[in-house]
Amino acid sequence: MHTTPFEIRPSDDQSTQIDFSSWVRATSDPSELKLNIEGFSYADLHEPARLAELTSRFEAFFKEADPKAHAAFDAYRASGGAGMTPQAISDVLLAASPHVSRFVATLFGVEREVETLMEQTAERGPLWRFKKEFAKKRLFKGGAGKAWTGSPVEAAHAARRALKAMGAPKAVLETGTEEEELAIAKAGLLLWELDDVARKAAKAGGVTWTDELHARAAKVRAALAEDPLLHTVAAGAVEVVGDAPSDTDDAAV
């Protein structure tokens, strides 16, 4: 008998595959399924009285792990949300959800599998941030790209140069793979942060250039300067006034 309700294993294309066959085998005879919390069996999940006891176990687990979040959830539950704003209710539920997840994972003995999924989700975190900060706020705006004075071919050259300067591996670019998607997101965020600081600094937005940002701008400038096709269209970004690049020079990148 398999004691793990489901397995996570890499498929031939290295992407995550969830195989539920062991879960089916494990639950084909409910009497054989053992829960991972002492004193409870699968059959107890169908008994209201036993579910109430299990809920008490969860309450103790939640309170010990995060007393503040538990108190907030308890107050929300008692009031039914009366007098609370939608944002406050959302905050309470979001604070409680990780504890529910951990308790359920422990109950069914799938902590390792849940941890694997969490790690994989975290690895793709830059992708979600890229979509939020760049794609949604910049790419899909009505005036996106209007400031560019070059051709589409020059734009493609500049994009590839800048992405590679920020660490996107040349081997994955233009492959149409998930690896390319994530690499572009990571490199794109570094470029977005550079541009964001430049915009805010120009408007006295309370941000300052750091040595790391200056070094990042220098890499992009050098990458653009290496491409003969970009000598004209990227001249303003490549040129430096004085012996060393100023904040204004780096903002032009």
PDB file of N, CA and C in Angstrom, residues 83-165:
ATOM      1  N   GLY A  83     -19.046  44.704  10.549  1.00  0.00           N
ATOM      2  CA  GLY A  83     -18.254  45.864  10.927  1.00  0.00           C
ATOM      3  C   GLY A  83     -16.841  45.859  10.380  1.00  0.00           C
ATOM      4  N   MET A  84     -16.480  44.833   9.627  1.00  0.00           N
ATOM      5  CA  MET A  84     -15.137  44.743   9.055  1.00  0.00           C
ATOM      6  C   MET A  84     -15.171  45.139   7.581  1.00  0.00           C
ATOM      7  N   THR A  85     -14.114  45.776   7.136  1.00  0.00           N
ATOM      8  CA  THR A  85     -14.020  46.127   5.722  1.00  0.00           C
ATOM      9  C   THR A  85     -13.635  44.884   4.922  1.00  0.00           C
ATOM     10  N   PRO A  86     -13.926  44.864   3.634  1.00  0.00           N
ATOM     11  CA  PRO A  86     -13.504  43.725   2.805  1.00  0.00           C
ATOM     12  C   PRO A  86     -11.999  43.481   2.887  1.00  0.00           C
ATOM     13  N   GLN A  87     -11.210  44.561   2.963  1.00  0.00           N
ATOM     14  CA  GLN A  87      -9.760  44.421   3.055  1.00  0.00           C
ATOM     15  C   GLN A  87      -9.363  43.738   4.360  1.00  0.00           C
ATOM     16  N   ALA A  88     -10.031  44.119   5.457  1.00  0.00           N
ATOM     17  CA  ALA A  88      -9.717  43.528   6.761  1.00  0.00           C
ATOM     18  C   ALA A  88     -10.065  42.041   6.778  1.00  0.00           C
ATOM     19  N   ILE A  89     -11.198  41.688   6.186  1.00  0.00           N
ATOM     20  CA  ILE A  89     -11.593  40.277   6.116  1.00  0.00           C
ATOM     21  C   ILE A  89     -10.587  39.491   5.286  1.00  0.00           C
ATOM     22  N   SER A  90     -10.185  40.074   4.165  1.00  0.00           N
ATOM     23  CA  SER A  90      -9.200  39.418   3.306  1.00  0.00           C
ATOM     24  C   SER A  90      -7.892  39.194   4.047  1.00  0.00           C
ATOM     25  N   ASP A  91      -7.457  40.194   4.814  1.00  0.00           N
ATOM     26  CA  ASP A  91      -6.205  40.071   5.567  1.00  0.00           C
ATOM     27  C   ASP A  91      -6.279  38.933   6.580  1.00  0.00           C
ATOM     28  N   VAL A  92      -7.420  38.814   7.246  1.00  0.00           N
ATOM     29  CA  VAL A  92      -7.598  37.761   8.250  1.00  0.00           C
ATOM     30  C   VAL A  92      -7.532  36.380   7.600  1.00  0.00           C
ATOM     31  N   LEU A  93      -8.231  36.216   6.485  1.00  0.00           N
ATOM     32  CA  LEU A  93      -8.270  34.917   5.815  1.00  0.00           C
ATOM     33  C   LEU A  93      -6.911  34.549   5.223  1.00  0.00           C
ATOM     34  N   LEU A  94      -6.222  35.535   4.674  1.00  0.00           N
ATOM     35  CA  LEU A  94      -4.899  35.271   4.107  1.00  0.00           C
ATOM     36  C   LEU A  94      -3.902  34.886   5.198  1.00  0.00           C
ATOM     37  N   ALA A  95      -4.040  35.484   6.373  1.00  0.00           N
ATOM     38  CA  ALA A  95      -3.137  35.148   7.479  1.00  0.00           C
ATOM     39  C   ALA A  95      -3.404  33.742   8.003  1.00  0.00           C
ATOM     40  N   ALA A  96      -4.656  33.295   7.905  1.00  0.00           N
ATOM     41  CA  ALA A  96      -5.015  31.965   8.408  1.00  0.00           C
ATOM     42  C   ALA A  96      -4.683  30.856   7.414  1.00  0.00           C
ATOM     43  N   SER A  97      -4.721  31.168   6.128  1.00  0.00           N
ATOM     44  CA  SER A  97      -4.610  30.121   5.104  1.00  0.00           C
ATOM     45  C   SER A  97      -3.331  29.287   5.166  1.00  0.00           C
ATOM     46  N   PRO A  98      -2.149  29.856   5.452  1.00  0.00           N
ATOM     47  CA  PRO A  98      -0.954  28.999   5.523  1.00  0.00           C
ATOM     48  C   PRO A  98      -1.044  27.954   6.630  1.00  0.00           C
ATOM     49  N   HIS A  99      -1.712  28.305   7.718  1.00  0.00           N
ATOM     50  CA  HIS A  99      -1.838  27.370   8.837  1.00  0.00           C
ATOM     51  C   HIS A  99      -2.817  26.243   8.491  1.00  0.00           C
ATOM     52  N   VAL A 100      -3.874  26.582   7.755  1.00  0.00           N
ATOM     53  CA  VAL A 100      -4.800  25.549   7.285  1.00  0.00           C
ATOM     54  C   VAL A 100      -4.058  24.594   6.356  1.00  0.00           C
ATOM     55  N   SER A 101      -3.267  25.157   5.455  1.00  0.00           N
ATOM     56  CA  SER A 101      -2.521  24.343   4.497  1.00  0.00           C
ATOM     57  C   SER A 101      -1.568  23.388   5.204  1.00  0.00           C
ATOM     58  N   ARG A 102      -0.821  23.900   6.182  1.00  0.00           N
ATOM     59  CA  ARG A 102       0.138  23.047   6.892  1.00  0.00           C
ATOM     60  C   ARG A 102      -0.565  21.951   7.688  1.00  0.00           C
ATOM     61  N   PHE A 103      -1.697  22.297   8.298  1.00  0.00           N
ATOM     62  CA  PHE A 103      -2.423  21.307   9.096  1.00  0.00           C
ATOM     63  C   PHE A 103      -2.971  20.187   8.208  1.00  0.00           C
ATOM     64  N   VAL A 104      -3.551  20.560   7.076  1.00  0.00           N
ATOM     65  CA  VAL A 104      -4.097  19.557   6.155  1.00  0.00           C
ATOM     66  C   VAL A 104      -2.976  18.691   5.581  1.00  0.00           C
ATOM     67  N   ALA A 105      -1.838  19.319   5.264  1.00  0.00           N
ATOM     68  CA  ALA A 105      -0.702  18.553   4.743  1.00  0.00           C
ATOM     69  C   ALA A 105      -0.226  17.535   5.775  1.00  0.00           C
ATOM     70  N   THR A 106      -0.192  17.947   7.034  1.00  0.00           N
ATOM     71  CA  THR A 106       0.204  17.029   8.105  1.00  0.00           C
ATOM     72  C   THR A 106      -0.828  15.924   8.280  1.00  0.00           C
ATOM     73  N   LEU A 107      -2.089  16.294   8.217  1.00  0.00           N
ATOM     74  CA  LEU A 107      -3.175  15.327   8.396  1.00  0.00           C
ATOM     75  C   LEU A 107      -3.067  14.174   7.404  1.00  0.00           C
ATOM     76  N   PHE A 108      -2.775  14.498   6.148  1.00  0.00           N
ATOM     77  CA  PHE A 108      -2.711  13.465   5.116  1.00  0.00           C
ATOM     78  C   PHE A 108      -1.286  12.996   4.821  1.00  0.00           C
ATOM     79  N   GLY A 109      -0.319  13.512   5.569  1.00  0.00           N
ATOM     80  CA  GLY A 109       1.054  13.045   5.407  1.00  0.00           C
ATOM     81  C   GLY A 109       1.689  13.418   4.088  1.00  0.00           C
ATOM     82  N   VAL A 110       1.379  14.611   3.591  1.00  0.00           N
ATOM     83  CA  VAL A 110       1.928  15.024   2.295  1.00  0.00           C
ATOM     84  C   VAL A 110       2.793  16.283   2.437  1.00  0.00           C
ATOM     85  N   GLU A 111       3.457  16.414   3.575  1.00  0.00           N
ATOM     86  CA  GLU A 111       4.287  17.602   3.797  1.00  0.00           C
ATOM     87  C   GLU A 111       5.367  17.747   2.728  1.00  0.00           C
ATOM     88  N   ARG A 112       6.004  16.637   2.363  1.00  0.00           N
ATOM     89  CA  ARG A 112       7.083  16.701   1.371  1.00  0.00           C
ATOM     90  C   ARG A 112       6.554  17.170   0.024  1.00  0.00           C
ATOM     91  N   GLU A 113       5.409  16.638  -0.375  1.00  0.00           N
ATOM     92  CA  GLU A 113       4.841  17.017  -1.665  1.00  0.00           C
ATOM     93  C   GLU A 113       4.424  18.487  -1.683  1.00  0.00           C
ATOM     94  N   VAL A 114       3.836  18.941  -0.582  1.00  0.00           N
ATOM     95  CA  VAL A 114       3.429  20.343  -0.494  1.00  0.00           C
ATOM     96  C   VAL A 114       4.656  21.251  -0.531  1.00  0.00           C
ATOM     97  N   GLU A 115       5.710  20.846   0.160  1.00  0.00           N
ATOM     98  CA  GLU A 115       6.942  21.636   0.162  1.00  0.00           C
ATOM     99  C   GLU A 115       7.519  21.739  -1.249  1.00  0.00           C
ATOM    100  N   THR A 116       7.447  20.642  -1.993  1.00  0.00           N
ATOM    101  CA  THR A 116       7.937  20.650  -3.372  1.00  0.00           C
ATOM    102  C   THR A 116       7.151  21.630  -4.224  1.00  0.00           C
ATOM    103  N   LEU A 117       5.839  21.606  -4.087  1.00  0.00           N
ATOM    104  CA  LEU A 117       4.998  22.534  -4.847  1.00  0.00           C
ATOM    105  C   LEU A 117       5.275  23.981  -4.462  1.00  0.00           C
ATOM    106  N   MET A 118       5.498  24.230  -3.180  1.00  0.00           N
ATOM    107  CA  MET A 118       5.792  25.583  -2.721  1.00  0.00           C
ATOM    108  C   MET A 118       7.118  26.076  -3.287  1.00  0.00           C
ATOM    109  N   GLU A 119       8.104  25.190  -3.326  1.00  0.00           N
ATOM    110  CA  GLU A 119       9.407  25.564  -3.875  1.00  0.00           C
ATOM    111  C   GLU A 119       9.292  25.887  -5.362  1.00  0.00           C
ATOM    112  N   GLN A 120       8.523  25.078  -6.081  1.00  0.00           N
ATOM    113  CA  GLN A 120       8.352  25.312  -7.511  1.00  0.00           C
ATOM    114  C   GLN A 120       7.603  26.613  -7.765  1.00  0.00           C
ATOM    115  N   THR A 121       6.626  26.910  -6.915  1.00  0.00           N
ATOM    116  CA  THR A 121       5.885  28.165  -7.049  1.00  0.00           C
ATOM    117  C   THR A 121       6.793  29.354  -6.770  1.00  0.00           C
ATOM    118  N   ALA A 122       7.630  29.227  -5.733  1.00  0.00           N
ATOM    119  CA  ALA A 122       8.549  30.314  -5.383  1.00  0.00           C
ATOM    120  C   ALA A 122       9.551  30.569  -6.504  1.00  0.00           C
ATOM    121  N   GLU A 123       9.990  29.491  -7.163  1.00  0.00           N
ATOM    122  CA  GLU A 123      10.941  29.637  -8.262  1.00  0.00           C
ATOM    123  C   GLU A 123      10.357  30.464  -9.401  1.00  0.00           C
ATOM    124  N   ARG A 124       9.043  30.390  -9.555  1.00  0.00           N
ATOM    125  CA  ARG A 124       8.392  31.139 -10.627  1.00  0.00           C
ATOM    126  C   ARG A 124       7.844  32.478 -10.142  1.00  0.00           C
ATOM    127  N   GLY A 125       8.212  32.852  -8.913  1.00  0.00           N
ATOM    128  CA  GLY A 125       7.783  34.131  -8.370  1.00  0.00           C
ATOM    129  C   GLY A 125       8.126  35.319  -9.257  1.00  0.00           C
ATOM    130  N   PRO A 126       9.358  35.368  -9.816  1.00  0.00           N
ATOM    131  CA  PRO A 126       9.701  36.501 -10.691  1.00  0.00           C
ATOM    132  C   PRO A 126       8.760  36.646 -11.879  1.00  0.00           C
ATOM    133  N   LEU A 127       8.216  35.526 -12.347  1.00  0.00           N
ATOM    134  CA  LEU A 127       7.312  35.582 -13.495  1.00  0.00           C
ATOM    135  C   LEU A 127       6.031  36.322 -13.138  1.00  0.00           C
ATOM    136  N   TRP A 128       5.479  36.019 -11.953  1.00  0.00           N
ATOM    137  CA  TRP A 128       4.236  36.690 -11.552  1.00  0.00           C
ATOM    138  C   TRP A 128       4.487  38.181 -11.327  1.00  0.00           C
ATOM    139  N   ARG A 129       5.638  38.520 -10.749  1.00  0.00           N
ATOM    140  CA  ARG A 129       5.946  39.931 -10.507  1.00  0.00           C
ATOM    141  C   ARG A 129       6.181  40.670 -11.825  1.00  0.00           C
ATOM    142  N   PHE A 130       6.832  40.004 -12.769  1.00  0.00           N
ATOM    143  CA  PHE A 130       7.083  40.606 -14.077  1.00  0.00           C
ATOM    144  C   PHE A 130       5.760  40.914 -14.778  1.00  0.00           C
ATOM    145  N   LYS A 131       4.835  39.984 -14.706  1.00  0.00           N
ATOM    146  CA  LYS A 131       3.533  40.193 -15.347  1.00  0.00           C
ATOM    147  C   LYS A 131       2.784  41.362 -14.706  1.00  0.00           C
ATOM    148  N   LYS A 132       2.931  41.484 -13.382  1.00  0.00           N
ATOM    149  CA  LYS A 132       2.236  42.557 -12.673  1.00  0.00           C
ATOM    150  C   LYS A 132       2.882  43.917 -12.926  1.00  0.00           C
ATOM    151  N   GLU A 133       4.202  43.986 -12.744  1.00  0.00           N
ATOM    152  CA  GLU A 133       4.886  45.273 -12.798  1.00  0.00           C
ATOM    153  C   GLU A 133       5.162  45.755 -14.219  1.00  0.00           C
ATOM    154  N   PHE A 134       5.496  44.829 -15.110  1.00  0.00           N
ATOM    155  CA  PHE A 134       5.858  45.251 -16.461  1.00  0.00           C
ATOM    156  C   PHE A 134       4.738  45.026 -17.471  1.00  0.00           C
ATOM    157  N   ALA A 135       4.297  43.779 -17.588  1.00  0.00           N
ATOM    158  CA  ALA A 135       3.291  43.475 -18.609  1.00  0.00           C
ATOM    159  C   ALA A 135       2.003  44.265 -18.388  1.00  0.00           C
ATOM    160  N   LYS A 136       1.498  44.246 -17.166  1.00  0.00           N
ATOM    161  CA  LYS A 136       0.219  44.903 -16.879  1.00  0.00           C
ATOM    162  C   LYS A 136       0.339  46.421 -16.867  1.00  0.00           C
ATOM    163  N   LYS A 137       1.396  46.939 -16.219  1.00  0.00           N
ATOM    164  CA  LYS A 137       1.505  48.384 -16.029  1.00  0.00           C
ATOM    165  C   LYS A 137       2.186  49.111 -17.184  1.00  0.00           C
ATOM    166  N   ARG A 138       2.993  48.392 -17.957  1.00  0.00           N
ATOM    167  CA  ARG A 138       3.738  49.048 -19.034  1.00  0.00           C
ATOM    168  C   ARG A 138       3.331  48.540 -20.418  1.00  0.00           C
ATOM    169  N   LEU A 139       3.404  47.236 -20.605  1.00  0.00           N
ATOM    170  CA  LEU A 139       3.216  46.660 -21.936  1.00  0.00           C
ATOM    171  C   LEU A 139       1.803  46.840 -22.469  1.00  0.00           C
ATOM    172  N   PHE A 140       0.796  46.690 -21.597  1.00  0.00           N
ATOM    173  CA  PHE A 140      -0.585  46.733 -22.058  1.00  0.00           C
ATOM    174  C   PHE A 140      -1.230  48.109 -21.926  1.00  0.00           C
ATOM    175  N   LYS A 141      -0.421  49.133 -21.727  1.00  0.00           N
ATOM    176  CA  LYS A 141      -0.951  50.493 -21.688  1.00  0.00           C
ATOM    177  C   LYS A 141      -1.090  51.031 -23.112  1.00  0.00           C
ATOM    178  N   GLY A 142      -2.007  51.968 -23.292  1.00  0.00           N
ATOM    179  CA  GLY A 142      -2.285  52.487 -24.625  1.00  0.00           C
ATOM    180  C   GLY A 142      -1.085  53.088 -25.332  1.00  0.00           C
ATOM    181  N   GLY A 143      -0.221  53.771 -24.594  1.00  0.00           N
ATOM    182  CA  GLY A 143       0.916  54.439 -25.222  1.00  0.00           C
ATOM    183  C   GLY A 143       2.195  53.643 -25.203  1.00  0.00           C
ATOM    184  N   ALA A 144       2.109  52.350 -24.924  1.00  0.00           N
ATOM    185  CA  ALA A 144       3.312  51.519 -24.823  1.00  0.00           C
ATOM    186  C   ALA A 144       4.103  51.529 -26.126  1.00  0.00           C
ATOM    187  N   GLY A 145       5.399  51.809 -26.029  1.00  0.00           N
ATOM    188  CA  GLY A 145       6.284  51.746 -27.188  1.00  0.00           C
ATOM    189  C   GLY A 145       6.338  52.993 -28.040  1.00  0.00           C
ATOM    190  N   LYS A 146       5.521  54.001 -27.737  1.00  0.00           N
ATOM    191  CA  LYS A 146       5.478  55.190 -28.588  1.00  0.00           C
ATOM    192  C   LYS A 146       6.760  56.014 -28.514  1.00  0.00           C
ATOM    193  N   ALA A 147       7.491  55.885 -27.416  1.00  0.00           N
ATOM    194  CA  ALA A 147       8.723  56.661 -27.273  1.00  0.00           C
ATOM    195  C   ALA A 147       9.863  56.082 -28.103  1.00  0.00           C
ATOM    196  N   TRP A 148       9.705  54.843 -28.567  1.00  0.00           N
ATOM    197  CA  TRP A 148      10.768  54.200 -29.348  1.00  0.00           C
ATOM    198  C   TRP A 148      10.792  54.786 -30.755  1.00  0.00           C
ATOM    199  N   THR A 149      11.969  55.240 -31.193  1.00  0.00           N
ATOM    200  CA  THR A 149      12.087  55.882 -32.507  1.00  0.00           C
ATOM    201  C   THR A 149      12.717  54.979 -33.556  1.00  0.00           C
ATOM    202  N   GLY A 150      13.153  53.798 -33.150  1.00  0.00           N
ATOM    203  CA  GLY A 150      13.799  52.896 -34.091  1.00  0.00           C
ATOM    204  C   GLY A 150      12.820  51.954 -34.767  1.00  0.00           C
ATOM    205  N   SER A 151      13.377  51.003 -35.503  1.00  0.00           N
ATOM    206  CA  SER A 151      12.570  50.018 -36.219  1.00  0.00           C
ATOM    207  C   SER A 151      12.290  48.814 -35.324  1.00  0.00           C
ATOM    208  N   PRO A 152      11.342  47.957 -35.726  1.00  0.00           N
ATOM    209  CA  PRO A 152      11.086  46.732 -34.960  1.00  0.00           C
ATOM    210  C   PRO A 152      12.326  45.843 -34.859  1.00  0.00           C
ATOM    211  N   VAL A 153      13.126  45.804 -35.922  1.00  0.00           N
ATOM    212  CA  VAL A 153      14.345  44.991 -35.898  1.00  0.00           C
ATOM    213  C   VAL A 153      15.325  45.542 -34.869  1.00  0.00           C
ATOM    214  N   GLU A 154      15.470  46.861 -34.844  1.00  0.00           N
ATOM    215  CA  GLU A 154      16.360  47.478 -33.859  1.00  0.00           C
ATOM    216  C   GLU A 154      15.840  47.253 -32.442  1.00  0.00           C
ATOM    217  N   ALA A 155      14.536  47.278 -32.286  1.00  0.00           N
ATOM    218  CA  ALA A 155      13.943  47.027 -30.970  1.00  0.00           C
ATOM    219  C   ALA A 155      14.268  45.612 -30.501  1.00  0.00           C
ATOM    220  N   ALA A 156      14.188  44.655 -31.419  1.00  0.00           N
ATOM    221  CA  ALA A 156      14.498  43.265 -31.072  1.00  0.00           C
ATOM    222  C   ALA A 156      15.963  43.117 -30.682  1.00  0.00           C
ATOM    223  N   HIS A 157      16.846  43.792 -31.422  1.00  0.00           N
ATOM    224  CA  HIS A 157      18.273  43.746 -31.101  1.00  0.00           C
ATOM    225  C   HIS A 157      18.528  44.339 -29.718  1.00  0.00           C
ATOM    226  N   ALA A 158      17.917  45.490 -29.449  1.00  0.00           N
ATOM    227  CA  ALA A 158      18.121  46.157 -28.161  1.00  0.00           C
ATOM    228  C   ALA A 158      17.599  45.293 -27.018  1.00  0.00           C
ATOM    229  N   ALA A 159      16.450  44.671 -27.232  1.00  0.00           N
ATOM    230  CA  ALA A 159      15.865  43.827 -26.186  1.00  0.00           C
ATOM    231  C   ALA A 159      16.761  42.635 -25.882  1.00  0.00           C
ATOM    232  N   ARG A 160      17.241  41.965 -26.928  1.00  0.00           N
ATOM    233  CA  ARG A 160      18.109  40.805 -26.709  1.00  0.00           C
ATOM    234  C   ARG A 160      19.396  41.206 -26.002  1.00  0.00           C
ATOM    235  N   ARG A 161      19.983  42.319 -26.428  1.00  0.00           N
ATOM    236  CA  ARG A 161      21.224  42.786 -25.805  1.00  0.00           C
ATOM    237  C   ARG A 161      21.012  43.100 -24.326  1.00  0.00           C
ATOM    238  N   ALA A 162      19.930  43.807 -24.034  1.00  0.00           N
ATOM    239  CA  ALA A 162      19.658  44.203 -22.649  1.00  0.00           C
ATOM    240  C   ALA A 162      19.353  42.993 -21.776  1.00  0.00           C
ATOM    241  N   LEU A 163      18.577  42.054 -22.294  1.00  0.00           N
ATOM    242  CA  LEU A 163      18.237  40.859 -21.521  1.00  0.00           C
ATOM    243  C   LEU A 163      19.477  40.025 -21.213  1.00  0.00           C
ATOM    244  N   LYS A 164      20.333  39.856 -22.211  1.00  0.00           N
ATOM    245  CA  LYS A 164      21.563  39.083 -21.984  1.00  0.00           C
ATOM    246  C   LYS A 164      22.487  39.805 -20.999  1.00  0.00           C
ATOM    247  N   ALA A 165      22.497  41.133 -21.056  1.00  0.00           N
ATOM    248  CA  ALA A 165      23.319  41.901 -20.117  1.00  0.00           C
ATOM    249  C   ALA A 165      22.856  41.701 -18.683  1.00  0.00           C
TER     250      ALA A 165
END
